């Protein structure tokens, strides 16, 4: 192991207790500088080390870009299905196992492995491949223009998150899925209650934030609401198929048999949540950078080809998905540490995206970073299905918005969602002038 004198070769390297507590606490993620300070120290001193935090099963924290890629590349050894794919307190993990007879609250591709994963992923994959996504360009541009016009009509001030970033990707993915516009508000609320469950401002039940029992009951209630909605959607698309992803999921067969209702619901929930909150976060991240750096807007207006670089850099900078967990299926040596079969591991995309060995000056926001090997979409078998869509949406929004802005700056204090899973700016007050 690198840089530690406190451990012998046979004992696992351990993340210092105060750092471990910081990383398991969703509230820390409202202050990204604090989290980056911890992750930076770990990359330099204990890049593969165990977190042993009160209330959590021990897990290995993987902080280096190269290691995250190496682990993701070996999906046959590092499984998604065997234990929770997101960090949950031990008490909640046991309660989920007892009530669901599975380590997961939903059954979806993120929680599957090997052949099963490939088959379920293949059901919708063609919808999200670059060729198909490209066909949506004109429609996405029309939607982007509506949102840009609305923003620019707001008298020079808005909260970019609640006025633009939340609704534009939501509308795009709901159209692809096949959820009508009048139900988008409900989808947004349920998504925020799921991903923002530990943020008292977004949670359905603020007193559940520090109580694993109440938290589990709340997750089940939110998922129950999603399921009620999607069960009706399945019935509708079986009766009257359309050209949308809901129709594909509702009528999907694996090995010649229809998929189970809870599998269809798990699939819808994944697309209906992962498909917008993440893109909203990185879209807001891009605008935050532009609002803090007037030179960026000028640089991009002078050379619109830099918009692609802005999109990649904003995704790296924000890293909306902070982690996913894996479980080792066999003993594995990494940087002198022995990860044992059955061990739980956290892949820190947040850390990997600021790794000094993968990026020059990783703490600089550079729209001309070339190459930009950001790993915010993961890698390997589970790599984000929606990555091409997310990038296309962000590019189109910026193409429509930036030429029309004369200036944009912060108009108050932005705030981050408190979550160590999916998080980004939850408030971004800006003041702007139109050209
Ligand atoms: C998986 C990030 C947008 C759908 C993932 C993973 C990450 C991620 C980190 C796990 C990858 C891994 O384990 O290697 C993001 C980010 C986004 C984004 C940062 C936006 C900036 C989207 C969109 C969709 C989507 C727009 C639309 C459908 C999915 C699905 C999976 C996934 C279905 C599961 C894939 C699998 O397990 O095989 N995403 N995502 N994501 N994402 Fe995204």
GROMACS .gro file of C-alpha atoms and ligand atoms in nm:
model
  478
    1UNK     CA    1   0.000   0.000   0.000
    2UNK     CA    2   0.110   0.354  -0.069
    3UNK     CA    3   0.234   0.593   0.195
    4UNK     CA    4   0.120   0.433   0.521
    5UNK     CA    5   0.346   0.337   0.806
    6UNK     CA    6   0.060   0.239   1.036
    7UNK     CA    7  -0.038  -0.091   0.879
    8UNK     CA    8   0.148  -0.416   0.829
    9UNK     CA    9   0.129  -0.613   0.508
   10UNK     CA   10  -0.143  -0.849   0.639
   11UNK     CA   11  -0.376  -0.592   0.786
   12UNK     CA   12  -0.599  -0.394   0.557
   13UNK     CA   13  -0.526  -0.025   0.522
   14UNK     CA   14  -0.799   0.168   0.701
   15UNK     CA   15  -0.943   0.508   0.619
   16UNK     CA   16  -0.888   0.738   0.923
   17UNK     CA   17  -1.206   0.733   1.131
   18UNK     CA   18  -1.294   1.103   1.091
   19UNK     CA   19  -1.253   1.076   0.713
   20UNK     CA   20  -1.471   0.766   0.701
   21UNK     CA   21  -1.742   0.947   0.898
   22UNK     CA   22  -1.725   1.239   0.653
   23UNK     CA   23  -1.767   1.011   0.352
   24UNK     CA   24  -2.065   0.815   0.483
   25UNK     CA   25  -2.247   1.131   0.590
   26UNK     CA   26  -2.471   1.268   0.309
   27UNK     CA   27  -2.457   1.613   0.468
   28UNK     CA   28  -2.083   1.635   0.386
   29UNK     CA   29  -2.168   1.637   0.016
   30UNK     CA   30  -2.335   1.975   0.053
   31UNK     CA   31  -1.977   2.099   0.096
   32UNK     CA   32  -1.781   1.940  -0.190
   33UNK     CA   33  -1.452   2.109  -0.091
   34UNK     CA   34  -1.452   1.921   0.238
   35UNK     CA   35  -1.517   1.589   0.063
   36UNK     CA   36  -1.249   1.658  -0.199
   37UNK     CA   37  -0.996   1.733   0.076
   38UNK     CA   38  -1.058   1.387   0.224
   39UNK     CA   39  -1.055   1.211  -0.115
   40UNK     CA   40  -0.736   1.392  -0.219
   41UNK     CA   41  -0.559   1.276   0.098
   42UNK     CA   42  -0.674   0.920   0.039
   43UNK     CA   43  -0.560   0.914  -0.324
   44UNK     CA   44  -0.216   1.028  -0.211
   45UNK     CA   45  -0.187   0.815   0.102
   46UNK     CA   46  -0.433   0.524   0.110
   47UNK     CA   47  -0.583   0.481  -0.238
   48UNK     CA   48  -0.727   0.140  -0.151
   49UNK     CA   49  -0.843   0.134   0.210
   50UNK     CA   50  -1.133   0.015   0.424
   51UNK     CA   51  -1.394   0.247   0.568
   52UNK     CA   52  -1.508   0.122   0.908
   53UNK     CA   53  -1.777   0.368   1.003
   54UNK     CA   54  -2.031   0.343   1.280
   55UNK     CA   55  -2.355   0.189   1.155
   56UNK     CA   56  -2.213   0.067   0.822
   57UNK     CA   57  -2.073  -0.267   0.710
   58UNK     CA   58  -1.701  -0.222   0.634
   59UNK     CA   59  -1.626  -0.143   0.271
   60UNK     CA   60  -1.320  -0.078   0.057
   61UNK     CA   61  -1.293   0.271  -0.082
   62UNK     CA   62  -1.142   0.287  -0.431
   63UNK     CA   63  -1.027   0.639  -0.512
   64UNK     CA   64  -0.792   0.612  -0.815
   65UNK     CA   65  -0.920   0.651  -1.173
   66UNK     CA   66  -0.714   0.355  -1.296
   67UNK     CA   67  -0.845   0.127  -1.019
   68UNK     CA   68  -1.209   0.221  -1.078
   69UNK     CA   69  -1.164   0.137  -1.447
   70UNK     CA   70  -0.982  -0.190  -1.375
   71UNK     CA   71  -1.256  -0.305  -1.139
   72UNK     CA   72  -1.538  -0.203  -1.373
   73UNK     CA   73  -1.364  -0.379  -1.662
   74UNK     CA   74  -1.384  -0.707  -1.466
   75UNK     CA   75  -1.759  -0.728  -1.413
   76UNK     CA   76  -1.732  -1.108  -1.389
   77UNK     CA   77  -1.524  -1.073  -1.070
   78UNK     CA   78  -1.685  -0.762  -0.921
   79UNK     CA   79  -2.060  -0.808  -0.899
   80UNK     CA   80  -2.351  -0.569  -0.873
   81UNK     CA   81  -2.609  -0.825  -0.764
   82UNK     CA   82  -2.457  -0.979  -0.454
   83UNK     CA   83  -2.490  -0.685  -0.210
   84UNK     CA   84  -2.640  -0.336  -0.228
   85UNK     CA   85  -2.508  -0.130  -0.521
   86UNK     CA   86  -2.546   0.188  -0.316
   87UNK     CA   87  -2.414   0.262   0.030
   88UNK     CA   88  -2.681   0.191   0.291
   89UNK     CA   89  -2.648   0.165   0.670
   90UNK     CA   90  -2.612  -0.194   0.801
   91UNK     CA   91  -2.950  -0.179   0.972
   92UNK     CA   92  -3.120  -0.086   0.647
   93UNK     CA   93  -2.925  -0.348   0.451
   94UNK     CA   94  -3.048  -0.622   0.691
   95UNK     CA   95  -3.406  -0.493   0.678
   96UNK     CA   96  -3.399  -0.489   0.295
   97UNK     CA   97  -3.266  -0.845   0.288
   98UNK     CA   98  -3.539  -0.957   0.530
   99UNK     CA   99  -3.827  -0.787   0.351
  100UNK     CA  100  -3.720  -0.824  -0.013
  101UNK     CA  101  -3.535  -1.159   0.003
  102UNK     CA  102  -3.271  -0.970  -0.195
  103UNK     CA  103  -3.007  -0.705  -0.114
  104UNK     CA  104  -3.193  -0.458  -0.340
  105UNK     CA  105  -3.508  -0.251  -0.314
  106UNK     CA  106  -3.578  -0.281  -0.687
  107UNK     CA  107  -3.493  -0.533  -0.951
  108UNK     CA  108  -3.320  -0.358  -1.238
  109UNK     CA  109  -3.012  -0.379  -1.460
  110UNK     CA  110  -2.793  -0.196  -1.208
  111UNK     CA  111  -2.848  -0.486  -0.968
  112UNK     CA  112  -2.785  -0.770  -1.215
  113UNK     CA  113  -2.475  -0.949  -1.345
  114UNK     CA  114  -2.345  -1.151  -1.636
  115UNK     CA  115  -2.596  -1.306  -1.882
  116UNK     CA  116  -2.904  -1.178  -1.702
  117UNK     CA  117  -2.764  -0.825  -1.704
  118UNK     CA  118  -2.682  -0.843  -2.074
  119UNK     CA  119  -3.031  -0.969  -2.163
  120UNK     CA  120  -3.220  -0.707  -1.961
  121UNK     CA  121  -2.991  -0.425  -2.075
  122UNK     CA  122  -3.034  -0.531  -2.438
  123UNK     CA  123  -3.411  -0.480  -2.411
  124UNK     CA  124  -3.385  -0.101  -2.426
  125UNK     CA  125  -3.025  -0.052  -2.537
  126UNK     CA  126  -3.101   0.032  -2.901
  127UNK     CA  127  -3.310   0.330  -2.788
  128UNK     CA  128  -3.005   0.487  -2.624
  129UNK     CA  129  -2.733   0.411  -2.877
  130UNK     CA  130  -2.576   0.712  -3.057
  131UNK     CA  131  -2.751   0.641  -3.389
  132UNK     CA  132  -3.097   0.646  -3.235
  133UNK     CA  133  -3.027   0.932  -2.996
  134UNK     CA  134  -2.907   1.142  -3.291
  135UNK     CA  135  -3.249   1.105  -3.449
  136UNK     CA  136  -3.393   1.288  -3.148
  137UNK     CA  137  -3.178   1.597  -3.210
  138UNK     CA  138  -3.449   1.815  -3.364
  139UNK     CA  139  -3.705   1.729  -3.101
  140UNK     CA  140  -3.456   1.794  -2.818
  141UNK     CA  141  -3.366   2.129  -2.977
  142UNK     CA  142  -3.732   2.229  -2.983
  143UNK     CA  143  -3.766   2.140  -2.615
  144UNK     CA  144  -3.441   2.324  -2.532
  145UNK     CA  145  -3.568   2.641  -2.707
  146UNK     CA  146  -3.886   2.639  -2.499
  147UNK     CA  147  -3.680   2.627  -2.180
  148UNK     CA  148  -3.430   2.889  -2.298
  149UNK     CA  149  -3.710   3.128  -2.404
  150UNK     CA  150  -3.877   3.080  -2.069
  151UNK     CA  151  -3.553   3.154  -1.882
  152UNK     CA  152  -3.465   3.459  -2.090
  153UNK     CA  153  -3.818   3.591  -2.043
  154UNK     CA  154  -3.761   3.607  -1.668
  155UNK     CA  155  -3.639   3.963  -1.635
  156UNK     CA  156  -3.271   3.893  -1.593
  157UNK     CA  157  -3.290   3.668  -1.289
  158UNK     CA  158  -3.377   3.308  -1.214
  159UNK     CA  159  -3.289   3.003  -1.013
  160UNK     CA  160  -3.124   2.807  -1.291
  161UNK     CA  161  -3.189   2.474  -1.114
  162UNK     CA  162  -3.562   2.502  -1.054
  163UNK     CA  163  -3.634   2.713  -1.365
  164UNK     CA  164  -3.429   2.526  -1.628
  165UNK     CA  165  -3.198   2.243  -1.521
  166UNK     CA  166  -3.462   2.029  -1.349
  167UNK     CA  167  -3.728   2.048  -1.618
  168UNK     CA  168  -3.546   2.026  -1.951
  169UNK     CA  169  -3.389   1.677  -1.910
  170UNK     CA  170  -3.704   1.562  -1.729
  171UNK     CA  171  -3.921   1.652  -2.026
  172UNK     CA  172  -3.682   1.486  -2.275
  173UNK     CA  173  -3.660   1.153  -2.093
  174UNK     CA  174  -4.030   1.143  -2.009
  175UNK     CA  175  -4.112   1.184  -2.379
  176UNK     CA  176  -3.876   0.896  -2.462
  177UNK     CA  177  -4.023   0.683  -2.185
  178UNK     CA  178  -4.380   0.778  -2.277
  179UNK     CA  179  -4.497   0.957  -1.960
  180UNK     CA  180  -4.737   1.244  -2.045
  181UNK     CA  181  -4.640   1.601  -1.958
  182UNK     CA  182  -4.907   1.637  -1.689
  183UNK     CA  183  -4.737   1.361  -1.486
  184UNK     CA  184  -4.385   1.507  -1.504
  185UNK     CA  185  -4.424   1.699  -1.177
  186UNK     CA  186  -4.508   1.377  -0.998
  187UNK     CA  187  -4.206   1.198  -1.151
  188UNK     CA  188  -3.977   1.485  -1.047
  189UNK     CA  189  -4.106   1.485  -0.691
  190UNK     CA  190  -4.069   1.108  -0.651
  191UNK     CA  191  -3.716   1.118  -0.798
  192UNK     CA  192  -3.614   1.396  -0.560
  193UNK     CA  193  -3.761   1.202  -0.269
  194UNK     CA  194  -3.554   0.898  -0.370
  195UNK     CA  195  -3.219   1.064  -0.446
  196UNK     CA  196  -3.264   1.346  -0.194
  197UNK     CA  197  -3.395   1.114   0.078
  198UNK     CA  198  -3.119   1.224   0.316
  199UNK     CA  199  -3.160   1.594   0.241
  200UNK     CA  200  -3.414   1.742   0.487
  201UNK     CA  201  -3.525   1.994   0.220
  202UNK     CA  202  -3.605   1.727  -0.039
  203UNK     CA  203  -3.691   1.424   0.172
  204UNK     CA  204  -4.055   1.311   0.190
  205UNK     CA  205  -4.009   1.272   0.563
  206UNK     CA  206  -3.747   1.495   0.728
  207UNK     CA  207  -3.750   1.294   1.054
  208UNK     CA  208  -3.643   0.981   0.862
  209UNK     CA  209  -3.309   1.134   0.762
  210UNK     CA  210  -3.118   0.981   1.054
  211UNK     CA  211  -3.338   0.679   1.123
  212UNK     CA  212  -3.272   0.370   0.905
  213UNK     CA  213  -3.611   0.210   0.991
  214UNK     CA  214  -3.810   0.518   0.895
  215UNK     CA  215  -3.583   0.567   0.594
  216UNK     CA  216  -3.657   0.218   0.462
  217UNK     CA  217  -4.033   0.266   0.514
  218UNK     CA  218  -4.007   0.594   0.328
  219UNK     CA  219  -3.814   0.440   0.035
  220UNK     CA  220  -4.077   0.168   0.012
  221UNK     CA  221  -4.358   0.423   0.013
  222UNK     CA  222  -4.192   0.627  -0.265
  223UNK     CA  223  -4.126   0.314  -0.471
  224UNK     CA  224  -4.484   0.204  -0.404
  225UNK     CA  225  -4.608   0.529  -0.559
  226UNK     CA  226  -4.385   0.477  -0.861
  227UNK     CA  227  -4.510   0.118  -0.893
  228UNK     CA  228  -4.876   0.217  -0.877
  229UNK     CA  229  -4.817   0.462  -1.159
  230UNK     CA  230  -4.610   0.227  -1.375
  231UNK     CA  231  -4.841  -0.071  -1.331
  232UNK     CA  232  -5.109   0.134  -1.508
  233UNK     CA  233  -4.858   0.232  -1.776
  234UNK     CA  234  -4.780  -0.136  -1.842
  235UNK     CA  235  -5.150  -0.218  -1.884
  236UNK     CA  236  -5.193   0.074  -2.121
  237UNK     CA  237  -4.892  -0.012  -2.340
  238UNK     CA  238  -4.991  -0.378  -2.358
  239UNK     CA  239  -5.335  -0.275  -2.478
  240UNK     CA  240  -5.216   0.002  -2.711
  241UNK     CA  241  -4.847  -0.018  -2.801
  242UNK     CA  242  -4.671   0.301  -2.911
  243UNK     CA  243  -4.325   0.403  -3.024
  244UNK     CA  244  -4.175   0.459  -2.677
  245UNK     CA  245  -3.958   0.290  -2.416
  246UNK     CA  246  -4.259   0.213  -2.195
  247UNK     CA  247  -4.398  -0.007  -2.474
  248UNK     CA  248  -4.065  -0.192  -2.497
  249UNK     CA  249  -4.057  -0.254  -2.121
  250UNK     CA  250  -4.427  -0.343  -2.091
  251UNK     CA  251  -4.402  -0.607  -2.365
  252UNK     CA  252  -4.050  -0.731  -2.292
  253UNK     CA  253  -3.972  -1.102  -2.294
  254UNK     CA  254  -3.664  -1.282  -2.166
  255UNK     CA  255  -3.607  -1.638  -2.285
  256UNK     CA  256  -3.953  -1.631  -2.443
  257UNK     CA  257  -4.137  -1.532  -2.123
  258UNK     CA  258  -4.279  -1.190  -2.029
  259UNK     CA  259  -4.073  -1.018  -1.760
  260UNK     CA  260  -4.236  -1.001  -1.416
  261UNK     CA  261  -4.434  -0.694  -1.309
  262UNK     CA  262  -4.175  -0.596  -1.046
  263UNK     CA  263  -3.900  -0.621  -1.309
  264UNK     CA  264  -4.087  -0.394  -1.548
  265UNK     CA  265  -4.146  -0.149  -1.261
  266UNK     CA  266  -3.777  -0.159  -1.163
  267UNK     CA  267  -3.682  -0.080  -1.522
  268UNK     CA  268  -3.922   0.215  -1.547
  269UNK     CA  269  -3.806   0.353  -1.214
  270UNK     CA  270  -3.442   0.335  -1.323
  271UNK     CA  271  -3.503   0.522  -1.650
  272UNK     CA  272  -3.746   0.766  -1.487
  273UNK     CA  273  -3.498   0.862  -1.213
  274UNK     CA  274  -3.145   0.813  -1.353
  275UNK     CA  275  -3.260   0.965  -1.679
  276UNK     CA  276  -3.299   1.325  -1.560
  277UNK     CA  277  -3.169   1.411  -1.210
  278UNK     CA  278  -2.813   1.330  -1.317
  279UNK     CA  279  -2.832   1.539  -1.634
  280UNK     CA  280  -2.997   1.821  -1.440
  281UNK     CA  281  -2.704   1.817  -1.197
  282UNK     CA  282  -2.436   1.842  -1.464
  283UNK     CA  283  -2.632   2.103  -1.661
  284UNK     CA  284  -2.647   2.317  -1.348
  285UNK     CA  285  -2.278   2.244  -1.289
  286UNK     CA  286  -2.198   2.387  -1.633
  287UNK     CA  287  -2.397   2.701  -1.564
  288UNK     CA  288  -2.235   2.744  -1.222
  289UNK     CA  289  -1.891   2.744  -1.388
  290UNK     CA  290  -2.007   2.996  -1.649
  291UNK     CA  291  -2.158   3.219  -1.380
  292UNK     CA  292  -1.832   3.224  -1.185
  293UNK     CA  293  -1.605   3.275  -1.484
  294UNK     CA  294  -1.712   3.551  -1.730
  295UNK     CA  295  -1.413   3.463  -1.952
  296UNK     CA  296  -1.565   3.118  -2.021
  297UNK     CA  297  -1.877   3.259  -2.184
  298UNK     CA  298  -1.665   3.485  -2.408
  299UNK     CA  299  -1.427   3.199  -2.491
  300UNK     CA  300  -1.715   2.970  -2.596
  301UNK     CA  301  -1.902   3.243  -2.785
  302UNK     CA  302  -1.584   3.308  -2.983
  303UNK     CA  303  -1.542   2.936  -3.049
  304UNK     CA  304  -1.869   2.739  -3.021
  305UNK     CA  305  -1.680   2.418  -3.097
  306UNK     CA  306  -1.578   2.433  -2.729
  307UNK     CA  307  -1.933   2.346  -2.619
  308UNK     CA  308  -1.849   1.975  -2.636
  309UNK     CA  309  -1.555   2.042  -2.402
  310UNK     CA  310  -1.778   2.243  -2.169
  311UNK     CA  311  -2.021   1.951  -2.149
  312UNK     CA  312  -1.751   1.693  -2.071
  313UNK     CA  313  -1.582   1.918  -1.818
  314UNK     CA  314  -1.910   2.004  -1.643
  315UNK     CA  315  -1.989   1.633  -1.616
  316UNK     CA  316  -1.642   1.564  -1.472
  317UNK     CA  317  -1.662   1.865  -1.240
  318UNK     CA  318  -2.006   1.783  -1.103
  319UNK     CA  319  -1.982   1.401  -1.115
  320UNK     CA  320  -2.356   1.366  -1.040
  321UNK     CA  321  -2.326   0.998  -0.940
  322UNK     CA  322  -2.076   0.997  -0.655
  323UNK     CA  323  -2.039   0.621  -0.622
  324UNK     CA  324  -2.163   0.275  -0.700
  325UNK     CA  325  -2.081  -0.031  -0.489
  326UNK     CA  326  -1.945  -0.366  -0.606
  327UNK     CA  327  -1.892  -0.699  -0.430
  328UNK     CA  328  -1.580  -0.908  -0.493
  329UNK     CA  329  -1.655  -1.269  -0.587
  330UNK     CA  330  -1.294  -1.382  -0.531
  331UNK     CA  331  -0.982  -1.263  -0.349
  332UNK     CA  332  -0.812  -0.985  -0.543
  333UNK     CA  333  -0.484  -0.798  -0.490
  334UNK     CA  334  -0.491  -0.424  -0.550
  335UNK     CA  335  -0.205  -0.189  -0.460
  336UNK     CA  336  -0.079  -0.436  -0.202
  337UNK     CA  337  -0.419  -0.481  -0.038
  338UNK     CA  338  -0.607  -0.810  -0.036
  339UNK     CA  339  -0.974  -0.761  -0.115
  340UNK     CA  340  -1.146  -1.080   0.000
  341UNK     CA  341  -1.429  -1.269  -0.173
  342UNK     CA  342  -1.755  -1.119  -0.042
  343UNK     CA  343  -1.601  -0.780   0.043
  344UNK     CA  344  -1.804  -0.471  -0.037
  345UNK     CA  345  -1.635  -0.195  -0.238
  346UNK     CA  346  -1.718   0.166  -0.315
  347UNK     CA  347  -1.609   0.300  -0.654
  348UNK     CA  348  -1.567   0.673  -0.597
  349UNK     CA  349  -1.632   0.841  -0.933
  350UNK     CA  350  -1.603   1.173  -0.753
  351UNK     CA  351  -1.247   1.094  -0.652
  352UNK     CA  352  -1.149   0.928  -0.981
  353UNK     CA  353  -1.258   1.240  -1.168
  354UNK     CA  354  -1.014   1.456  -0.969
  355UNK     CA  355  -0.726   1.208  -0.984
  356UNK     CA  356  -0.398   1.387  -1.047
  357UNK     CA  357  -0.268   1.083  -1.237
  358UNK     CA  358  -0.555   1.096  -1.487
  359UNK     CA  359  -0.600   1.473  -1.532
  360UNK     CA  360  -0.361   1.768  -1.552
  361UNK     CA  361  -0.458   2.023  -1.289
  362UNK     CA  362  -0.776   1.830  -1.199
  363UNK     CA  363  -0.906   2.116  -0.983
  364UNK     CA  364  -0.906   2.357  -1.279
  365UNK     CA  365  -1.227   2.379  -1.486
  366UNK     CA  366  -1.095   2.364  -1.845
  367UNK     CA  367  -1.328   2.353  -2.143
  368UNK     CA  368  -1.031   2.275  -2.369
  369UNK     CA  369  -0.918   1.971  -2.171
  370UNK     CA  370  -0.798   1.719  -2.430
  371UNK     CA  371  -0.838   1.432  -2.380
  372UNK     CA  372  -1.097   1.443  -2.105
  373UNK     CA  373  -1.111   1.091  -1.965
  374UNK     CA  374  -1.388   1.171  -1.718
  375UNK     CA  375  -1.546   0.859  -1.574
  376UNK     CA  376  -1.874   1.007  -1.444
  377UNK     CA  377  -2.073   0.758  -1.657
  378UNK     CA  378  -1.884   0.460  -1.516
  379UNK     CA  379  -1.715   0.208  -1.742
  380UNK     CA  380  -1.746  -0.147  -1.871
  381UNK     CA  381  -2.054  -0.369  -1.868
  382UNK     CA  382  -2.269  -0.128  -1.664
  383UNK     CA  383  -2.151   0.194  -1.829
  384UNK     CA  384  -2.435   0.447  -1.831
  385UNK     CA  385  -2.696   0.358  -2.088
  386UNK     CA  386  -2.800   0.721  -2.119
  387UNK     CA  387  -2.458   0.880  -2.164
  388UNK     CA  388  -2.507   0.978  -2.530
  389UNK     CA  389  -2.849   1.121  -2.457
  390UNK     CA  390  -2.723   1.317  -2.155
  391UNK     CA  391  -2.436   1.470  -2.352
  392UNK     CA  392  -2.656   1.553  -2.650
  393UNK     CA  393  -2.914   1.725  -2.428
  394UNK     CA  394  -2.650   1.933  -2.255
  395UNK     CA  395  -2.481   2.029  -2.582
  396UNK     CA  396  -2.808   2.137  -2.743
  397UNK     CA  397  -2.916   2.341  -2.441
  398UNK     CA  398  -2.581   2.522  -2.437
  399UNK     CA  399  -2.595   2.578  -2.816
  400UNK     CA  400  -2.936   2.739  -2.776
  401UNK     CA  401  -2.861   2.941  -2.461
  402UNK     CA  402  -2.505   3.068  -2.476
  403UNK     CA  403  -2.522   3.270  -2.802
  404UNK     CA  404  -2.815   3.463  -2.654
  405UNK     CA  405  -2.643   3.561  -2.329
  406UNK     CA  406  -2.445   3.879  -2.288
  407UNK     CA  407  -2.345   3.795  -1.932
  408UNK     CA  408  -2.436   3.561  -1.649
  409UNK     CA  409  -2.326   3.573  -1.286
  410UNK     CA  410  -2.421   3.439  -0.946
  411UNK     CA  411  -2.698   3.628  -0.772
  412UNK     CA  412  -2.681   3.474  -0.426
  413UNK     CA  413  -2.540   3.160  -0.272
  414UNK     CA  414  -2.582   2.830  -0.457
  415UNK     CA  415  -2.645   2.510  -0.258
  416UNK     CA  416  -2.573   2.140  -0.314
  417UNK     CA  417  -2.806   1.850  -0.242
  418UNK     CA  418  -2.707   1.651   0.065
  419UNK     CA  419  -2.649   1.307  -0.082
  420UNK     CA  420  -2.352   1.077  -0.119
  421UNK     CA  421  -2.518   0.891  -0.409
  422UNK     CA  422  -2.672   1.125  -0.671
  423UNK     CA  423  -2.627   1.494  -0.605
  424UNK     CA  424  -2.563   1.828  -0.768
  425UNK     CA  425  -2.658   2.191  -0.724
  426UNK     CA  426  -3.009   2.225  -0.579
  427UNK     CA  427  -3.014   2.606  -0.597
  428UNK     CA  428  -2.827   2.827  -0.843
  429UNK     CA  429  -2.949   3.187  -0.833
  430UNK     CA  430  -2.819   3.374  -1.137
  431UNK     CA  431  -2.844   3.724  -1.285
  432UNK     CA  432  -2.805   3.756  -1.661
  433UNK     CA  433  -2.823   3.999  -1.951
  434UNK     CA  434  -2.954   3.903  -2.293
  435UNK     CA  435  -2.771   3.998  -2.613
  436LIG     C1  436  -2.591   0.373  -1.518
  436LIG     C2  437  -2.415   0.821  -1.451
  436LIG     C3  438  -2.763   1.003  -1.739
  436LIG     C4  439  -2.967   0.565  -1.759
  436LIG     C5  440  -2.512   0.480  -1.478
  436LIG     C6  441  -2.392   0.467  -1.399
  436LIG     C7  442  -2.343   0.591  -1.379
  436LIG     C8  443  -2.432   0.685  -1.447
  436LIG     C9  444  -2.220   0.630  -1.300
  436LIG    C10  445  -2.331   0.336  -1.348
  436LIG    C11  446  -2.221   0.296  -1.442
  436LIG    C12  447  -2.137   0.182  -1.395
  436LIG     O1  448  -2.174   0.108  -1.303
  436LIG     O2  449  -2.030   0.163  -1.457
  436LIG    C13  450  -2.493   0.909  -1.524
  436LIG    C14  451  -2.466   1.051  -1.539
  436LIG    C15  452  -2.563   1.102  -1.620
  436LIG    C16  453  -2.652   0.992  -1.656
  436LIG    C17  454  -2.349   1.124  -1.475
  436LIG    C18  455  -2.585   1.242  -1.670
  436LIG    C19  456  -2.492   1.336  -1.674
  436LIG    C20  457  -2.846   0.900  -1.772
  436LIG    C21  458  -2.959   0.911  -1.862
  436LIG    C22  459  -3.019   0.790  -1.867
  436LIG    C23  460  -2.941   0.699  -1.781
  436LIG    C24  461  -3.001   1.038  -1.938
  436LIG    C25  462  -3.140   0.765  -1.951
  436LIG    C26  463  -3.203   0.660  -1.964
  436LIG    C27  464  -2.881   0.476  -1.695
  436LIG    C28  465  -2.907   0.333  -1.684
  436LIG    C29  466  -2.798   0.279  -1.614
  436LIG    C30  467  -2.709   0.389  -1.585
  436LIG    C31  468  -3.029   0.259  -1.736
  436LIG    C32  469  -2.776   0.133  -1.574
  436LIG    C33  470  -2.684   0.063  -1.673
  436LIG    C34  471  -2.648  -0.078  -1.632
  436LIG     O3  472  -2.641  -0.111  -1.513
  436LIG     O4  473  -2.623  -0.159  -1.724
  436LIG     N1  474  -2.534   0.613  -1.508
  436LIG     N2  475  -2.606   0.877  -1.594
  436LIG     N3  476  -2.839   0.770  -1.726
  436LIG     N4  477  -2.762   0.506  -1.636
  436LIG    FE1  478  -2.681   0.690  -1.624
   0.00000   0.00000   0.00000
